[in-house]
mmCIF file of N, CA and C in Angstrom:
data_model
loop_
_atom_site.group_PDB
_atom_site.id
_atom_site.type_symbol
_atom_site.label_atom_id
_atom_site.label_comp_id
_atom_site.label_asym_id
_atom_site.label_seq_id
_atom_site.Cartn_x
_atom_site.Cartn_y
_atom_site.Cartn_z
ATOM 1 N N MET A 14 0.796 -1.203 0.000
ATOM 2 C CA MET A 14 0.000 0.000 0.000
ATOM 3 C C MET A 14 0.844 1.275 0.000
ATOM 4 N N PRO A 15 1.941 1.386 0.745
ATOM 5 C CA PRO A 15 2.737 2.608 0.707
ATOM 6 C C PRO A 15 3.229 2.933 -0.701
ATOM 7 N N ARG A 16 3.488 1.906 -1.488
ATOM 8 C CA ARG A 16 3.963 2.151 -2.851
ATOM 9 C C ARG A 16 2.919 2.916 -3.658
ATOM 10 N N GLU A 17 1.634 2.581 -3.503
ATOM 11 C CA GLU A 17 0.567 3.289 -4.213
ATOM 12 C C GLU A 17 0.477 4.739 -3.746
ATOM 13 N N GLU A 18 0.633 4.970 -2.443
ATOM 14 C CA GLU A 18 0.578 6.327 -1.919
ATOM 15 C C GLU A 18 1.703 7.177 -2.478
ATOM 16 N N SER A 19 2.908 6.604 -2.606
ATOM 17 C CA SER A 19 4.026 7.378 -3.133
ATOM 18 C C SER A 19 3.914 7.545 -4.645
ATOM 19 N N ALA A 20 3.209 6.645 -5.322
ATOM 20 C CA ALA A 20 3.043 6.762 -6.766
ATOM 21 C C ALA A 20 2.075 7.882 -7.120
ATOM 22 N N THR A 21 1.075 8.136 -6.292
ATOM 23 C CA THR A 21 0.070 9.152 -6.587
ATOM 24 C C THR A 21 0.679 10.539 -6.754
ATOM 25 N N PRO A 22 1.548 11.017 -5.841
ATOM 26 C CA PRO A 22 2.169 12.319 -6.073
ATOM 27 C C PRO A 22 3.032 12.329 -7.336
ATOM 28 N N ALA A 23 3.722 11.231 -7.613
ATOM 29 C CA ALA A 23 4.556 11.173 -8.818
ATOM 30 C C ALA A 23 3.692 11.303 -10.065
ATOM 31 N N ILE A 24 2.532 10.672 -10.065
ATOM 32 C CA ILE A 24 1.618 10.770 -11.209
ATOM 33 C C ILE A 24 1.127 12.199 -11.363
ATOM 34 N N ALA A 25 0.814 12.838 -10.249
ATOM 35 C CA ALA A 25 0.349 14.234 -10.302
ATOM 36 C C ALA A 25 1.455 15.156 -10.824
ATOM 37 N N TRP A 26 2.687 14.969 -10.344
ATOM 38 C CA TRP A 26 3.801 15.787 -10.820
ATOM 39 C C TRP A 26 4.050 15.541 -12.294
ATOM 40 N N ARG A 27 4.009 14.275 -12.708
ATOM 41 C CA ARG A 27 4.219 13.958 -14.123
ATOM 42 C C ARG A 27 3.171 14.672 -14.972
ATOM 43 N N SER A 28 1.939 14.641 -14.537
ATOM 44 C CA SER A 28 0.864 15.293 -15.282
ATOM 45 C C SER A 28 1.104 16.802 -15.405
ATOM 46 N N ARG A 29 1.483 17.434 -14.300
ATOM 47 C CA ARG A 29 1.775 18.884 -14.317
ATOM 48 C C ARG A 29 2.965 19.195 -15.212
ATOM 49 N N LEU A 30 4.009 18.404 -15.091
ATOM 50 C CA LEU A 30 5.208 18.635 -15.905
ATOM 51 C C LEU A 30 4.919 18.412 -17.385
ATOM 52 N N GLU A 31 4.161 17.391 -17.704
ATOM 53 C CA GLU A 31 3.834 17.144 -19.109
ATOM 54 C C GLU A 31 2.981 18.261 -19.687
ATOM 55 N N ALA A 32 2.076 18.810 -18.876
ATOM 56 C CA ALA A 32 1.277 19.951 -19.337
ATOM 57 C C ALA A 32 2.174 21.154 -19.600
ATOM 58 N N ARG A 33 3.134 21.392 -18.723
ATOM 59 C CA ARG A 33 4.090 22.494 -18.931
ATOM 60 C C ARG A 33 4.951 22.235 -20.162
ATOM 61 N N TRP A 34 5.362 20.980 -20.360
ATOM 62 C CA TRP A 34 6.153 20.626 -21.530
ATOM 63 C C TRP A 34 5.382 20.939 -22.807
ATOM 64 N N GLN A 35 4.118 20.546 -22.849
ATOM 65 C CA GLN A 35 3.296 20.818 -24.030
ATOM 66 C C GLN A 35 3.143 22.320 -24.271
ATOM 67 N N ALA A 36 2.943 23.073 -23.207
ATOM 68 C CA ALA A 36 2.796 24.525 -23.344
ATOM 69 C C ALA A 36 4.077 25.161 -23.884
ATOM 70 N N TRP A 37 5.246 24.749 -23.346
ATOM 71 C CA TRP A 37 6.512 25.309 -23.817
ATOM 72 C C TRP A 37 6.808 24.865 -25.245
ATOM 73 N N LEU A 38 6.432 23.644 -25.597
ATOM 74 C CA LEU A 38 6.630 23.176 -26.963
ATOM 75 C C LEU A 38 5.807 24.023 -27.941
ATOM 76 N N ARG A 39 4.554 24.318 -27.577
ATOM 77 C CA ARG A 39 3.726 25.197 -28.414
ATOM 78 C C ARG A 39 4.365 26.572 -28.538
ATOM 79 N N GLU A 40 4.869 27.101 -27.405
ATOM 80 C CA GLU A 40 5.501 28.425 -27.407
ATOM 81 C C GLU A 40 6.733 28.446 -28.318
ATOM 82 N N VAL A 41 7.580 27.439 -28.208
ATOM 83 C CA VAL A 41 8.773 27.364 -29.055
ATOM 84 C C VAL A 41 8.372 27.308 -30.525
ATOM 85 N N THR A 42 7.393 26.487 -30.828
ATOM 86 C CA THR A 42 6.948 26.345 -32.214
ATOM 87 C C THR A 42 6.399 27.659 -32.752
ATOM 88 N N GLU A 43 5.516 28.303 -31.986
ATOM 89 C CA GLU A 43 4.918 29.561 -32.435
ATOM 90 C C GLU A 43 5.969 30.651 -32.611
ATOM 91 N N LEU A 44 6.878 30.775 -31.654
ATOM 92 C CA LEU A 44 7.915 31.804 -31.757
ATOM 93 C C LEU A 44 8.870 31.524 -32.917
ATOM 94 N N SER A 45 9.216 30.271 -33.112
ATOM 95 C CA SER A 45 10.116 29.924 -34.213
ATOM 96 C C SER A 45 9.463 30.219 -35.558
ATOM 97 N N LEU A 46 8.196 29.860 -35.704
ATOM 98 C CA LEU A 46 7.484 30.151 -36.946
ATOM 99 C C LEU A 46 7.357 31.655 -37.166
ATOM 100 N N ALA A 47 7.055 32.386 -36.113
ATOM 101 C CA ALA A 47 6.933 33.845 -36.224
ATOM 102 C C ALA A 47 8.272 34.462 -36.610
ATOM 103 N N TYR A 48 9.346 33.968 -36.024
ATOM 104 C CA TYR A 48 10.673 34.481 -36.354
ATOM 105 C C TYR A 48 10.958 34.284 -37.841
ATOM 106 N N HIS A 49 10.727 33.086 -38.323
ATOM 107 C CA HIS A 49 11.030 32.803 -39.733
ATOM 108 C C HIS A 49 10.116 33.576 -40.678
ATOM 109 N N ALA A 50 8.950 33.958 -40.215
ATOM 110 C CA ALA A 50 8.039 34.737 -41.055
ATOM 111 C C ALA A 50 8.492 36.190 -41.184
ATOM 112 N N VAL A 51 9.140 36.735 -40.138
ATOM 113 C CA VAL A 51 9.520 38.155 -40.183
ATOM 114 C C VAL A 51 11.001 38.384 -40.454
ATOM 115 N N ALA A 52 11.811 37.364 -40.298
ATOM 116 C CA ALA A 52 13.253 37.549 -40.510
ATOM 117 C C ALA A 52 13.533 37.724 -41.999
ATOM 118 N N PRO A 53 14.217 38.796 -42.343
ATOM 119 C CA PRO A 53 14.582 38.992 -43.748
ATOM 120 C C PRO A 53 15.557 37.917 -44.220
ATOM 121 N N ALA A 54 15.656 37.775 -45.495
ATOM 122 C CA ALA A 54 16.551 36.764 -46.065
ATOM 123 C C ALA A 54 18.001 37.027 -45.693
ATOM 124 N N SER A 55 18.363 38.300 -45.570
ATOM 125 C CA SER A 55 19.740 38.642 -45.240
ATOM 126 C C SER A 55 19.881 38.856 -43.741
ATOM 127 N N ALA A 56 20.774 38.103 -43.112
ATOM 128 C CA ALA A 56 21.011 38.246 -41.671
ATOM 129 C C ALA A 56 21.628 39.602 -41.340
ATOM 130 N N ASP A 57 22.231 40.251 -42.323
ATOM 131 C CA ASP A 57 22.884 41.541 -42.078
ATOM 132 C C ASP A 57 21.884 42.650 -41.767
ATOM 133 N N VAL A 58 20.654 42.512 -42.211
ATOM 134 C CA VAL A 58 19.668 43.572 -42.010
ATOM 135 C C VAL A 58 18.517 43.112 -41.111
ATOM 136 N N ARG A 59 18.772 42.114 -40.300
ATOM 137 C CA ARG A 59 17.735 41.588 -39.418
ATOM 138 C C ARG A 59 17.238 42.688 -38.491
ATOM 139 N N GLY A 60 15.950 42.771 -38.310
ATOM 140 C CA GLY A 60 15.361 43.837 -37.520
ATOM 141 C C GLY A 60 15.230 43.498 -36.055
ATOM 142 N N ASP A 61 14.888 44.537 -35.292
ATOM 143 C CA ASP A 61 14.675 44.387 -33.850
ATOM 144 C C ASP A 61 13.606 43.350 -33.530
ATOM 145 N N GLY A 62 12.510 43.362 -34.295
ATOM 146 C CA GLY A 62 11.422 42.418 -34.053
ATOM 147 C C GLY A 62 11.877 40.984 -34.195
ATOM 148 N N ALA A 63 12.658 40.710 -35.221
ATOM 149 C CA ALA A 63 13.164 39.353 -35.435
ATOM 150 C C ALA A 63 14.116 38.954 -34.314
ATOM 151 N N ASP A 64 14.971 39.878 -33.905
ATOM 152 C CA ASP A 64 15.899 39.578 -32.804
ATOM 153 C C ASP A 64 15.148 39.284 -31.514
ATOM 154 N N ARG A 65 14.124 40.061 -31.257
ATOM 155 C CA ARG A 65 13.311 39.868 -30.044
ATOM 156 C C ARG A 65 12.626 38.497 -30.090
ATOM 157 N N LEU A 66 12.082 38.135 -31.246
ATOM 158 C CA LEU A 66 11.453 36.822 -31.384
ATOM 159 C C LEU A 66 12.467 35.702 -31.174
ATOM 160 N N MET A 67 13.660 35.867 -31.711
ATOM 161 C CA MET A 67 14.690 34.835 -31.555
ATOM 162 C C MET A 67 15.074 34.676 -30.084
ATOM 163 N N ARG A 68 15.252 35.782 -29.379
ATOM 164 C CA ARG A 68 15.603 35.705 -27.949
ATOM 165 C C ARG A 68 14.490 35.006 -27.162
ATOM 166 N N ARG A 69 13.241 35.322 -27.478
ATOM 167 C CA ARG A 69 12.120 34.676 -26.790
ATOM 168 C C ARG A 69 12.065 33.179 -27.104
ATOM 169 N N ALA A 70 12.342 32.817 -28.357
ATOM 170 C CA ALA A 70 12.342 31.399 -28.740
ATOM 171 C C ALA A 70 13.444 30.637 -28.016
ATOM 172 N N VAL A 71 14.614 31.240 -27.919
ATOM 173 C CA VAL A 71 15.732 30.601 -27.212
ATOM 174 C C VAL A 71 15.380 30.414 -25.735
ATOM 175 N N ALA A 72 14.788 31.428 -25.116
ATOM 176 C CA ALA A 72 14.390 31.318 -23.702
ATOM 177 C C ALA A 72 13.333 30.223 -23.527
ATOM 178 N N ALA A 73 12.396 30.135 -24.444
ATOM 179 C CA ALA A 73 11.363 29.096 -24.355
ATOM 180 C C ALA A 73 11.980 27.707 -24.525
ATOM 181 N N ARG A 74 12.974 27.593 -25.393
ATOM 182 C CA ARG A 74 13.661 26.303 -25.556
ATOM 183 C C ARG A 74 14.370 25.902 -24.272
ATOM 184 N N ARG A 75 14.957 26.874 -23.587
ATOM 185 C CA ARG A 75 15.625 26.568 -22.301
ATOM 186 C C ARG A 75 14.597 26.078 -21.282
ATOM 187 N N ARG A 76 13.440 26.742 -21.236
ATOM 188 C CA ARG A 76 12.398 26.324 -20.287
ATOM 189 C C ARG A 76 11.888 24.920 -20.636
ATOM 190 N N LEU A 77 11.757 24.646 -21.919
ATOM 191 C CA LEU A 77 11.338 23.317 -22.362
ATOM 192 C C LEU A 77 12.359 22.276 -21.901
ATOM 193 N N ALA A 78 13.647 22.570 -22.068
ATOM 194 C CA ALA A 78 14.696 21.656 -21.618
ATOM 195 C C ALA A 78 14.667 21.482 -20.103
ATOM 196 N N ASP A 79 14.372 22.555 -19.359
ATOM 197 C CA ASP A 79 14.274 22.450 -17.899
ATOM 198 C C ASP A 79 13.160 21.484 -17.498
ATOM 199 N N VAL A 80 12.032 21.549 -18.197
ATOM 200 C CA VAL A 80 10.923 20.646 -17.898
ATOM 201 C C VAL A 80 11.312 19.209 -18.253
ATOM 202 N N GLU A 81 11.998 19.036 -19.380
ATOM 203 C CA GLU A 81 12.452 17.687 -19.745
ATOM 204 C C GLU A 81 13.403 17.132 -18.691
ATOM 205 N N ASP A 82 14.279 17.977 -18.172
ATOM 206 C CA ASP A 82 15.187 17.541 -17.101
ATOM 207 C C ASP A 82 14.408 17.155 -15.847
ATOM 208 N N ALA A 83 13.364 17.922 -15.528
ATOM 209 C CA ALA A 83 12.544 17.607 -14.353
ATOM 210 C C ALA A 83 11.834 16.269 -14.541
ATOM 211 N N LEU A 84 11.350 16.003 -15.753
ATOM 212 C CA LEU A 84 10.727 14.702 -16.023
ATOM 213 C C LEU A 84 11.738 13.572 -15.855
ATOM 214 N N ALA A 85 12.974 13.811 -16.253
ATOM 215 C CA ALA A 85 14.026 12.801 -16.068
ATOM 216 C C ALA A 85 14.309 12.590 -14.582
ATOM 217 N N ARG A 86 14.326 13.677 -13.811
ATOM 218 C CA ARG A 86 14.545 13.545 -12.362
ATOM 219 C C ARG A 86 13.391 12.781 -11.721
ATOM 220 N N LEU A 87 12.179 13.026 -12.192
ATOM 221 C CA LEU A 87 11.016 12.313 -11.668
ATOM 222 C C LEU A 87 11.160 10.813 -11.933
ATOM 223 N N ALA A 88 11.569 10.458 -13.144
ATOM 224 C CA ALA A 88 11.761 9.045 -13.500
ATOM 225 C C ALA A 88 12.891 8.412 -12.694
ATOM 226 N N ALA A 89 13.915 9.208 -12.379
ATOM 227 C CA ALA A 89 15.068 8.694 -11.630
ATOM 228 C C ALA A 89 14.822 8.662 -10.125
ATOM 229 N N GLY A 90 13.723 9.264 -9.680
ATOM 230 C CA GLY A 90 13.421 9.283 -8.250
ATOM 231 C C GLY A 90 14.098 10.403 -7.485
ATOM 232 N N THR A 91 14.637 11.393 -8.181
ATOM 233 C CA THR A 91 15.321 12.502 -7.513
ATOM 234 C C THR A 91 14.538 13.816 -7.606
ATOM 235 N N PHE A 92 13.350 13.776 -8.177
ATOM 236 C CA PHE A 92 12.530 14.980 -8.300
ATOM 237 C C PHE A 92 12.202 15.528 -6.911
ATOM 238 N N GLY A 93 12.297 16.850 -6.777
ATOM 239 C CA GLY A 93 11.977 17.485 -5.500
ATOM 240 C C GLY A 93 13.161 17.588 -4.552
ATOM 241 N N ARG A 94 14.331 17.135 -5.001
ATOM 242 C CA ARG A 94 15.554 17.228 -4.205
ATOM 243 C C ARG A 94 16.483 18.212 -4.892
ATOM 244 N N CYS A 95 17.175 19.011 -4.104
ATOM 245 C CA CYS A 95 18.116 19.988 -4.636
ATOM 246 C C CYS A 95 19.278 19.268 -5.319
ATOM 247 N N GLU A 96 19.600 19.708 -6.536
ATOM 248 C CA GLU A 96 20.710 19.095 -7.263
ATOM 249 C C GLU A 96 22.063 19.442 -6.642
ATOM 250 N N GLN A 97 22.112 20.518 -5.867
ATOM 251 C CA GLN A 97 23.377 20.945 -5.270
ATOM 252 C C GLN A 97 23.626 20.256 -3.927
ATOM 253 N N CYS A 98 22.672 20.387 -3.009
ATOM 254 C CA CYS A 98 22.905 19.889 -1.644
ATOM 255 C C CYS A 98 22.088 18.647 -1.295
ATOM 256 N N GLY A 99 21.108 18.309 -2.133
ATOM 257 C CA GLY A 99 20.301 17.116 -1.885
ATOM 258 C C GLY A 99 19.136 17.308 -0.944
ATOM 259 N N SER A 100 18.963 18.508 -0.388
ATOM 260 C CA SER A 100 17.841 18.716 0.533
ATOM 261 C C SER A 100 16.538 18.820 -0.254
ATOM 262 N N ALA A 101 15.438 18.669 0.471
ATOM 263 C CA ALA A 101 14.118 18.742 -0.165
ATOM 264 C C ALA A 101 13.822 20.172 -0.594
ATOM 265 N N ILE A 102 13.235 20.302 -1.774
ATOM 266 C CA ILE A 102 12.774 21.606 -2.252
ATOM 267 C C ILE A 102 11.368 21.793 -1.700
ATOM 268 N N PRO A 103 11.084 22.944 -1.103
ATOM 269 C CA PRO A 103 9.759 23.148 -0.511
ATOM 270 C C PRO A 103 8.627 22.910 -1.519
ATOM 271 N N GLU A 104 7.582 22.286 -1.036
ATOM 272 C CA GLU A 104 6.413 21.975 -1.860
ATOM 273 C C GLU A 104 5.843 23.233 -2.517
ATOM 274 N N ALA A 105 5.839 24.341 -1.788
ATOM 275 C CA ALA A 105 5.310 25.590 -2.349
ATOM 276 C C ALA A 105 6.138 26.058 -3.544
ATOM 277 N N THR A 106 7.433 25.866 -3.478
ATOM 278 C CA THR A 106 8.309 26.233 -4.594
ATOM 279 C C THR A 106 8.023 25.347 -5.797
ATOM 280 N N LEU A 107 7.910 24.051 -5.563
ATOM 281 C CA LEU A 107 7.602 23.124 -6.651
ATOM 282 C C LEU A 107 6.227 23.391 -7.240
ATOM 283 N N ALA A 108 5.289 23.808 -6.407
ATOM 284 C CA ALA A 108 3.947 24.097 -6.901
ATOM 285 C C ALA A 108 3.972 25.261 -7.893
ATOM 286 N N LEU A 109 4.843 26.238 -7.644
ATOM 287 C CA LEU A 109 4.951 27.388 -8.544
ATOM 288 C C LEU A 109 5.765 27.063 -9.790
ATOM 289 N N VAL A 110 6.902 26.399 -9.589
ATOM 290 C CA VAL A 110 7.816 26.076 -10.691
ATOM 291 C C VAL A 110 8.292 24.633 -10.493
ATOM 292 N N PRO A 111 7.523 23.665 -10.996
ATOM 293 C CA PRO A 111 7.873 22.265 -10.717
ATOM 294 C C PRO A 111 9.205 21.807 -11.302
ATOM 295 N N GLU A 112 9.738 22.555 -12.262
ATOM 296 C CA GLU A 112 11.034 22.160 -12.828
ATOM 297 C C GLU A 112 12.220 22.706 -12.040
ATOM 298 N N THR A 113 11.953 23.315 -10.892
ATOM 299 C CA THR A 113 12.998 23.863 -10.045
ATOM 300 C C THR A 113 14.038 22.804 -9.712
ATOM 301 N N ARG A 114 15.310 23.193 -9.808
ATOM 302 C CA ARG A 114 16.417 22.270 -9.558
ATOM 303 C C ARG A 114 17.026 22.420 -8.166
ATOM 304 N N TYR A 115 16.894 23.600 -7.577
ATOM 305 C CA TYR A 115 17.631 23.911 -6.356
ATOM 306 C C TYR A 115 16.711 24.351 -5.223
ATOM 307 N N CYS A 116 17.145 24.070 -4.011
ATOM 308 C CA CYS A 116 16.444 24.571 -2.833
ATOM 309 C C CYS A 116 16.656 26.087 -2.788
ATOM 310 N N PRO A 117 15.876 26.812 -1.999
ATOM 311 C CA PRO A 117 16.025 28.273 -1.954
ATOM 312 C C PRO A 117 17.431 28.742 -1.586
ATOM 313 N N ALA A 118 18.093 28.058 -0.661
ATOM 314 C CA ALA A 118 19.442 28.481 -0.249
ATOM 315 C C ALA A 118 20.438 28.336 -1.404
ATOM 316 N N CYS A 119 20.414 27.202 -2.081
ATOM 317 C CA CYS A 119 21.345 26.991 -3.190
ATOM 318 C C CYS A 119 20.990 27.878 -4.381
ATOM 319 N N ALA A 120 19.708 28.136 -4.599
ATOM 320 C CA ALA A 120 19.292 29.028 -5.687
ATOM 321 C C ALA A 120 19.802 30.440 -5.431
ATOM 322 N N ALA A 121 19.770 30.869 -4.167
ATOM 323 C CA ALA A 121 20.256 32.214 -3.828
ATOM 324 C C ALA A 121 21.762 32.316 -4.084
ATOM 325 N N VAL A 122 22.500 31.281 -3.729
ATOM 326 C CA VAL A 122 23.952 31.279 -3.968
ATOM 327 C C VAL A 122 24.222 31.331 -5.468
ATOM 328 N N ALA A 123 23.493 30.536 -6.242
ATOM 329 C CA ALA A 123 23.687 30.519 -7.697
ATOM 330 C C ALA A 123 23.359 31.880 -8.300
ATOM 331 N N ALA A 124 22.314 32.538 -7.801
ATOM 332 C CA ALA A 124 21.941 33.856 -8.312
ATOM 333 C C ALA A 124 23.032 34.879 -8.007
ATOM 334 N N ARG A 125 23.584 34.834 -6.784
ATOM 335 C CA ARG A 125 24.666 35.761 -6.435
ATOM 336 C C ARG A 125 25.891 35.528 -7.305
ATOM 337 N N MET A 126 26.207 34.281 -7.563
ATOM 338 C CA MET A 126 27.360 33.960 -8.416
ATOM 339 C C MET A 126 27.115 34.452 -9.834
ATOM 340 N N SER A 127 25.913 34.269 -10.334
ATOM 341 C CA SER A 127 25.572 34.718 -11.679
ATOM 342 C C SER A 127 25.664 36.236 -11.784
ATOM 343 N N GLU A 128 25.187 36.938 -10.763
ATOM 344 C CA GLU A 128 25.273 38.397 -10.741
ATOM 345 C C GLU A 128 26.732 38.844 -10.716
ATOM 346 N N ALA A 129 27.558 38.155 -9.944
ATOM 347 C CA ALA A 129 28.971 38.515 -9.849
ATOM 348 C C ALA A 129 29.667 38.304 -11.192
ATOM 349 N N VAL A 130 29.353 37.205 -11.870
ATOM 350 C CA VAL A 130 29.944 36.935 -13.180
ATOM 351 C C VAL A 130 29.503 38.013 -14.160
ATOM 352 N N GLY A 131 28.212 38.354 -14.141
ATOM 353 C CA GLY A 131 27.699 39.398 -15.023
ATOM 354 C C GLY A 131 28.354 40.734 -14.753
ATOM 355 N N GLN A 132 28.568 41.068 -13.491
ATOM 356 C CA GLN A 132 29.213 42.335 -13.139
ATOM 357 C C GLN A 132 30.666 42.340 -13.590
ATOM 358 N N ASN A 133 31.353 41.210 -13.406
ATOM 359 C CA ASN A 133 32.749 41.116 -13.851
ATOM 360 C C ASN A 133 32.849 41.293 -15.363
ATOM 361 N N GLU A 134 31.931 40.714 -16.105
ATOM 362 C CA GLU A 134 31.935 40.864 -17.557
ATOM 363 C C GLU A 134 31.658 42.316 -17.938
ATOM 364 N N ALA A 135 30.702 42.952 -17.247
ATOM 365 C CA ALA A 135 30.388 44.356 -17.521
ATOM 366 C C ALA A 135 31.593 45.239 -17.207
ATOM 367 N N ASP A 136 32.282 44.949 -16.105
ATOM 368 C CA ASP A 136 33.475 45.722 -15.741
ATOM 369 C C ASP A 136 34.565 45.565 -16.801
ATOM 370 N N ALA A 137 34.728 44.348 -17.297
ATOM 371 C CA ALA A 137 35.744 44.090 -18.309
ATOM 372 C C ALA A 137 35.426 44.850 -19.597
ATOM 373 N N VAL A 138 34.161 44.874 -19.967
ATOM 374 C CA VAL A 138 33.758 45.615 -21.167
ATOM 375 C C VAL A 138 33.998 47.101 -20.968
ATOM 376 N N SER A 139 33.630 47.627 -19.795
ATOM 377 C CA SER A 139 33.838 49.054 -19.513
ATOM 378 C C SER A 139 35.321 49.404 -19.537
ATOM 379 N N ALA A 140 36.141 48.548 -18.961
ATOM 380 C CA ALA A 140 37.579 48.809 -18.917
ATOM 381 C C ALA A 140 38.175 48.824 -20.319
ATOM 382 N N GLY A 141 37.647 47.999 -21.193
ATOM 383 C CA GLY A 141 38.149 47.928 -22.548
ATOM 384 C C GLY A 141 37.778 49.149 -23.384
ATOM 385 N N ARG A 142 36.734 49.830 -22.996
ATOM 386 C CA ARG A 142 36.257 50.989 -23.765
ATOM 387 C C ARG A 142 36.899 52.280 -23.322
ATOM 388 N N ARG A 143 37.581 52.279 -22.215
ATOM 389 C CA ARG A 143 38.170 53.534 -21.705
ATOM 390 C C ARG A 143 39.381 53.935 -22.439
#
């Protein structure tokens, strides 16, 4: 009986993740088609609208990949555990973003590191222009 109880949440998570996967797949498809419809034949004169569509399509592809990774974690039995420290990810966090990889503490550290890398790159660019 405990096996059935533990399977029920996994089925619910799979259903939510698959729905998100389908939504992101539609988004990627629509954005990619829209990009190809407005992008001029010459890449040298590509407009702002086409660039914006491409950036949105790339971001949607990343989100789609994140959901696919979450489905793989669910199949492997590691869904809901932080990839960095192994602690449980709060249910409320998973409810909002089920493809979440990190607990709040590890996510905060990763965000600070990302900001520091971005600032270092910005500083390097500024130094090069002086």
